[in-house]
Amino acid sequence: MPTSLTIDQHLGALRDAVSAFARHADRAGLDVPVPTCPEWTVRRLIGHQGMVHRWATANLRGQSIEIDATERAGRRASSPVDWLRDGALHLVAAITDAPDDVHTIVFLNDAPAPREFWARRQCHETTIHAVDALSAELGRYPRSGDTWIDPAVAVDGIDELLRGFMTRNKSRLRSEEPITIGVLADEAPSGWLVEVSPAPAVVTLGARDEVAERADVRLSGPAVAVYLTLWNRSDELDLDDPAREPWRAAGIQW
């Protein structure tokens, strides 16, 4: 699954997301609830994200960490936001320094090479959780206009979610009655055709007109709005009625 952005572009977007995360977390406050992550506070959100950064860094460097202890350390840090920034700096360094042929785990279908995979995955992991911090500041689900996200980053993230995550055997995007969802982002040259059935979803890229014609239902709009909607981080757009329940059942709130 080739990426539409370079490693440098993914790292640039990762840095932007860390800055946004820190800004919105500071403004919201550590003990404020996160509307987009039920039962989470900003402090827990930071602990989770900082742990993931350190876990990714360890994978790239052939090391290991104790996940629960690391997350607890972030929540208990004297300055959790600084702890978050510190972990992100080490992550960027690990990706930058890794050789092109680095051997480490990847966990999405048809993933790119490990160095590209981790740059892309942490770009979108951090971007989506920075949106969670924004939701805590706003006290509601954000809309695309509330964010800093570049449409090119959103298009790449839509592709990773649909073709990388939703096609896995463990994906919960299933439907007893087969349904085909057409995903069309205004800034994307192609569309995604998502065929949902009792088996793992099948996702193909296709010409926009062909995707629109073959789809039973559609999700369309500006790329950032589509990206946030598919990640269940915005109520700006909605899937047509028949697709709502399978997508909600997929439980996408990581």
Tab-separated table of C-alpha atoms in Angstrom:
chain	number	residue	atom	x	y	z
A	1	MET	CA	0.000	0.000	0.000
A	2	PRO	CA	2.078	2.969	-1.186
A	3	THR	CA	1.763	6.174	0.800
A	4	SER	CA	0.780	9.449	-0.843
A	5	LEU	CA	3.176	11.436	1.367
A	6	THR	CA	6.928	11.207	1.846
A	7	ILE	CA	8.576	10.407	5.167
A	8	ASP	CA	9.526	14.075	5.530
A	9	GLN	CA	5.915	15.112	4.949
A	10	HIS	CA	4.678	12.595	7.505
A	11	LEU	CA	7.231	13.839	10.042
A	12	GLY	CA	6.253	17.449	9.350
A	13	ALA	CA	2.607	16.596	9.972
A	14	LEU	CA	3.596	14.661	13.106
A	15	ARG	CA	5.390	17.733	14.465
A	16	ASP	CA	2.357	19.894	13.647
A	17	ALA	CA	0.121	17.446	15.485
A	18	VAL	CA	2.344	17.384	18.580
A	19	SER	CA	2.315	21.193	18.689
A	20	ALA	CA	-1.478	21.239	18.334
A	21	PHE	CA	-1.862	18.495	20.940
A	22	ALA	CA	0.243	20.395	23.466
A	23	ARG	CA	-1.533	23.683	22.766
A	24	HIS	CA	-5.037	22.286	23.130
A	25	ALA	CA	-4.128	20.173	26.163
A	26	ASP	CA	-2.695	23.209	27.930
A	27	ARG	CA	-5.793	25.253	27.179
A	28	ALA	CA	-8.206	22.493	28.169
A	29	GLY	CA	-6.554	21.411	31.431
A	30	LEU	CA	-5.357	17.968	32.454
A	31	ASP	CA	-8.473	16.754	34.241
A	32	VAL	CA	-11.030	17.861	31.647
A	33	PRO	CA	-13.024	15.068	29.937
A	34	VAL	CA	-12.430	14.262	26.273
A	35	PRO	CA	-15.757	14.194	24.345
A	36	THR	CA	-14.339	12.096	21.505
A	37	CYS	CA	-12.894	9.463	23.891
A	38	PRO	CA	-15.603	8.662	26.442
A	39	GLU	CA	-14.368	8.206	30.022
A	40	TRP	CA	-10.940	9.676	29.199
A	41	THR	CA	-9.442	12.865	30.575
A	42	VAL	CA	-6.725	14.937	28.913
A	43	ARG	CA	-4.211	13.476	31.381
A	44	ARG	CA	-5.099	9.935	30.327
A	45	LEU	CA	-5.020	10.948	26.667
A	46	ILE	CA	-1.488	12.295	27.095
A	47	GLY	CA	-0.401	9.153	28.928
A	48	HIS	CA	-1.709	7.001	26.096
A	49	GLN	CA	-0.197	9.053	23.281
A	50	GLY	CA	3.172	9.454	24.968
A	51	MET	CA	3.294	5.712	25.613
A	52	VAL	CA	2.567	4.992	21.944
A	53	HIS	CA	5.368	7.344	20.868
A	54	ARG	CA	7.806	5.545	23.170
A	55	TRP	CA	6.573	2.124	22.050
A	56	ALA	CA	7.094	3.050	18.387
A	57	THR	CA	10.555	4.409	19.199
A	58	ALA	CA	11.445	1.177	20.982
A	59	ASN	CA	10.279	-0.906	18.017
A	60	LEU	CA	12.440	1.079	15.620
A	61	ARG	CA	15.473	0.767	17.898
A	62	GLY	CA	15.077	-2.928	18.655
A	63	GLN	CA	14.202	-2.264	22.280
A	64	SER	CA	11.186	-2.958	24.484
A	65	ILE	CA	9.180	-1.010	27.038
A	66	GLU	CA	6.674	-1.865	29.734
A	67	ILE	CA	3.518	-0.366	28.266
A	68	ASP	CA	1.386	0.018	31.400
A	69	ALA	CA	4.236	1.436	33.465
A	70	THR	CA	5.126	3.895	30.716
A	71	GLU	CA	1.564	5.136	30.458
A	72	ARG	CA	1.335	5.542	34.224
A	73	ALA	CA	4.586	7.521	34.197
A	74	GLY	CA	3.094	9.950	31.709
A	75	ARG	CA	-0.062	10.473	33.727
A	76	ARG	CA	1.985	11.061	36.881
A	77	ALA	CA	4.656	13.292	35.307
A	78	SER	CA	5.119	16.703	36.906
A	79	SER	CA	4.474	18.210	33.472
A	80	PRO	CA	2.628	15.678	31.284
A	81	VAL	CA	2.653	18.000	28.268
A	82	ASP	CA	6.458	18.297	28.436
A	83	TRP	CA	6.629	14.499	28.805
A	84	LEU	CA	4.544	14.196	25.644
A	85	ARG	CA	6.834	16.559	23.708
A	86	ASP	CA	9.935	14.708	24.904
A	87	GLY	CA	8.639	11.365	23.678
A	88	ALA	CA	7.727	12.849	20.313
A	89	LEU	CA	11.235	14.272	19.885
A	90	HIS	CA	12.743	10.829	20.470
A	91	LEU	CA	10.259	9.280	18.046
A	92	VAL	CA	11.121	11.716	15.249
A	93	ALA	CA	14.813	11.059	15.868
A	94	ALA	CA	14.263	7.292	15.757
A	95	ILE	CA	12.420	7.497	12.436
A	96	THR	CA	14.961	9.917	10.983
A	97	ASP	CA	17.952	7.804	12.062
A	98	ALA	CA	16.523	4.424	11.092
A	99	PRO	CA	18.051	2.847	7.977
A	100	ASP	CA	15.782	2.368	4.993
A	101	ASP	CA	15.938	-1.401	5.496
A	102	VAL	CA	15.217	-1.373	9.239
A	103	HIS	CA	13.546	-4.591	10.393
A	104	THR	CA	10.694	-4.172	12.839
A	105	ILE	CA	7.035	-5.042	13.202
A	106	VAL	CA	4.266	-3.554	11.101
A	107	PHE	CA	0.618	-4.422	11.682
A	108	LEU	CA	-1.518	-3.134	8.805
A	109	ASN	CA	-2.473	-4.938	5.638
A	110	ASP	CA	-0.190	-4.403	2.664
A	111	ALA	CA	1.898	-1.979	4.740
A	112	PRO	CA	4.778	0.056	3.320
A	113	ALA	CA	8.361	-0.606	4.434
A	114	PRO	CA	8.810	-0.320	8.228
A	115	ARG	CA	10.407	3.129	8.284
A	116	GLU	CA	7.664	4.551	6.055
A	117	PHE	CA	5.033	2.605	7.986
A	118	TRP	CA	6.013	4.094	11.354
A	119	ALA	CA	6.299	7.636	10.001
A	120	ARG	CA	2.824	7.338	8.513
A	121	ARG	CA	1.209	5.521	11.447
A	122	GLN	CA	2.547	7.931	14.058
A	123	CYS	CA	1.593	10.920	11.912
A	124	HIS	CA	-2.046	9.825	11.926
A	125	GLU	CA	-2.039	8.394	15.458
A	126	THR	CA	-0.860	11.754	16.772
A	127	THR	CA	-3.077	13.834	14.506
A	128	ILE	CA	-6.237	12.032	15.592
A	129	HIS	CA	-5.341	12.194	19.287
A	130	ALA	CA	-4.474	15.877	18.920
A	131	VAL	CA	-8.028	16.289	17.626
A	132	ASP	CA	-9.130	14.573	20.841
A	133	ALA	CA	-7.252	17.244	22.812
A	134	LEU	CA	-8.983	19.880	20.694
A	135	SER	CA	-12.349	18.321	21.535
A	136	ALA	CA	-11.500	18.620	25.236
A	137	GLU	CA	-10.774	22.312	24.807
A	138	LEU	CA	-13.947	22.893	22.802
A	139	GLY	CA	-16.159	20.668	24.962
A	140	ARG	CA	-17.653	19.085	21.850
A	141	TYR	CA	-16.838	17.156	18.691
A	142	PRO	CA	-14.670	19.329	16.423
A	143	ARG	CA	-15.439	20.253	12.854
A	144	SER	CA	-12.853	20.342	10.102
A	145	GLY	CA	-12.629	24.141	10.237
A	146	ASP	CA	-11.577	23.954	13.891
A	147	THR	CA	-8.420	22.041	13.001
A	148	TRP	CA	-4.991	22.709	11.511
A	149	ILE	CA	-5.010	19.561	9.342
A	150	ASP	CA	-3.785	19.804	5.741
A	151	PRO	CA	-6.141	18.126	3.219
A	152	ALA	CA	-3.208	16.129	1.791
A	153	VAL	CA	-2.588	14.637	5.240
A	154	ALA	CA	-6.294	13.848	5.544
A	155	VAL	CA	-6.365	12.047	2.169
A	156	ASP	CA	-3.391	9.932	3.204
A	157	GLY	CA	-5.062	9.159	6.530
A	158	ILE	CA	-8.312	8.098	4.879
A	159	ASP	CA	-6.338	5.675	2.731
A	160	GLU	CA	-4.453	4.224	5.702
A	161	LEU	CA	-7.639	3.712	7.699
A	162	LEU	CA	-9.648	2.156	4.884
A	163	ARG	CA	-7.040	0.013	3.142
A	164	GLY	CA	-4.783	-0.704	6.106
A	165	PHE	CA	-7.085	-1.076	9.114
A	166	MET	CA	-10.534	-1.932	7.781
A	167	THR	CA	-9.380	-4.890	5.674
A	168	ARG	CA	-7.717	-6.757	8.553
A	169	ASN	CA	-9.165	-10.023	9.823
A	170	LYS	CA	-9.634	-8.421	13.257
A	171	SER	CA	-11.605	-5.478	11.857
A	172	ARG	CA	-15.155	-5.276	13.157
A	173	LEU	CA	-16.455	-3.553	10.048
A	174	ARG	CA	-18.878	-6.320	9.069
A	175	SER	CA	-22.479	-6.596	7.905
A	176	GLU	CA	-24.728	-9.620	7.530
A	177	GLU	CA	-26.362	-7.833	4.611
A	178	PRO	CA	-23.608	-6.881	2.146
A	179	ILE	CA	-23.302	-3.169	1.530
A	180	THR	CA	-20.894	-1.126	-0.568
A	181	ILE	CA	-19.775	2.267	0.738
A	182	GLY	CA	-18.263	4.866	-1.561
A	183	VAL	CA	-15.853	7.265	0.149
A	184	LEU	CA	-15.137	10.432	-1.818
A	185	ALA	CA	-12.910	13.232	-0.514
A	186	ASP	CA	-13.066	16.445	-2.510
A	187	GLU	CA	-9.281	16.824	-2.722
A	188	ALA	CA	-8.541	13.165	-3.580
A	189	PRO	CA	-8.007	12.173	-7.221
A	190	SER	CA	-9.601	8.750	-6.638
A	191	GLY	CA	-12.323	7.313	-4.463
A	192	TRP	CA	-12.440	4.280	-2.170
A	193	LEU	CA	-14.981	1.520	-2.657
A	194	VAL	CA	-15.546	-0.319	0.639
A	195	GLU	CA	-17.326	-3.653	0.235
A	196	VAL	CA	-18.723	-4.705	3.614
A	197	SER	CA	-19.995	-8.246	4.262
A	198	PRO	CA	-19.696	-10.900	7.000
A	199	ALA	CA	-16.064	-11.320	5.851
A	200	PRO	CA	-13.282	-8.706	6.219
A	201	ALA	CA	-13.973	-5.610	4.153
A	202	VAL	CA	-12.531	-5.327	0.667
A	203	VAL	CA	-11.360	-1.837	-0.250
A	204	THR	CA	-10.320	-0.739	-3.717
A	205	LEU	CA	-9.243	2.561	-5.176
A	206	GLY	CA	-11.106	3.634	-8.271
A	207	ALA	CA	-12.103	6.524	-10.462
A	208	ARG	CA	-14.435	8.861	-8.590
A	209	ASP	CA	-17.310	8.437	-11.039
A	210	GLU	CA	-17.022	4.651	-10.936
A	211	VAL	CA	-16.949	4.582	-7.115
A	212	ALA	CA	-20.004	6.849	-6.934
A	213	GLU	CA	-21.874	4.685	-9.431
A	214	ARG	CA	-21.083	1.344	-7.783
A	215	ALA	CA	-21.662	2.412	-4.178
A	216	ASP	CA	-24.915	1.649	-2.380
A	217	VAL	CA	-24.272	4.590	-0.039
A	218	ARG	CA	-21.705	7.384	0.002
A	219	LEU	CA	-19.655	9.484	2.340
A	220	SER	CA	-18.389	12.575	0.586
A	221	GLY	CA	-17.103	16.034	1.418
A	222	PRO	CA	-13.896	17.938	2.126
A	223	ALA	CA	-10.995	15.589	2.906
A	224	VAL	CA	-10.501	16.743	6.497
A	225	ALA	CA	-14.197	16.342	7.260
A	226	VAL	CA	-14.224	12.828	5.748
A	227	TYR	CA	-11.040	11.906	7.674
A	228	LEU	CA	-12.476	13.024	11.005
A	229	THR	CA	-15.853	11.408	10.305
A	230	LEU	CA	-14.319	8.029	9.479
A	231	TRP	CA	-12.293	8.197	12.698
A	232	ASN	CA	-15.498	9.090	14.620
A	233	ARG	CA	-13.979	12.421	15.650
A	234	SER	CA	-16.550	14.748	14.089
A	235	ASP	CA	-20.281	14.929	13.481
A	236	GLU	CA	-19.852	17.305	10.555
A	237	LEU	CA	-20.736	14.634	7.985
A	238	ASP	CA	-22.752	11.468	8.274
A	239	LEU	CA	-22.906	8.233	6.354
A	240	ASP	CA	-26.135	7.432	4.594
A	241	ASP	CA	-28.482	5.457	6.821
A	242	PRO	CA	-27.678	1.856	5.768
A	243	ALA	CA	-23.950	2.302	6.493
A	244	ARG	CA	-24.232	3.936	9.900
A	245	GLU	CA	-24.670	0.816	11.997
A	246	PRO	CA	-21.805	-1.248	10.471
A	247	TRP	CA	-19.438	1.695	10.838
A	248	ARG	CA	-20.479	2.399	14.418
A	249	ALA	CA	-20.140	-1.292	15.207
A	250	ALA	CA	-16.543	-1.094	14.029
A	251	GLY	CA	-15.904	0.948	17.171
A	252	ILE	CA	-13.232	3.225	15.735
A	253	GLN	CA	-12.118	5.306	18.719
A	254	TRP	CA	-8.513	4.230	19.248
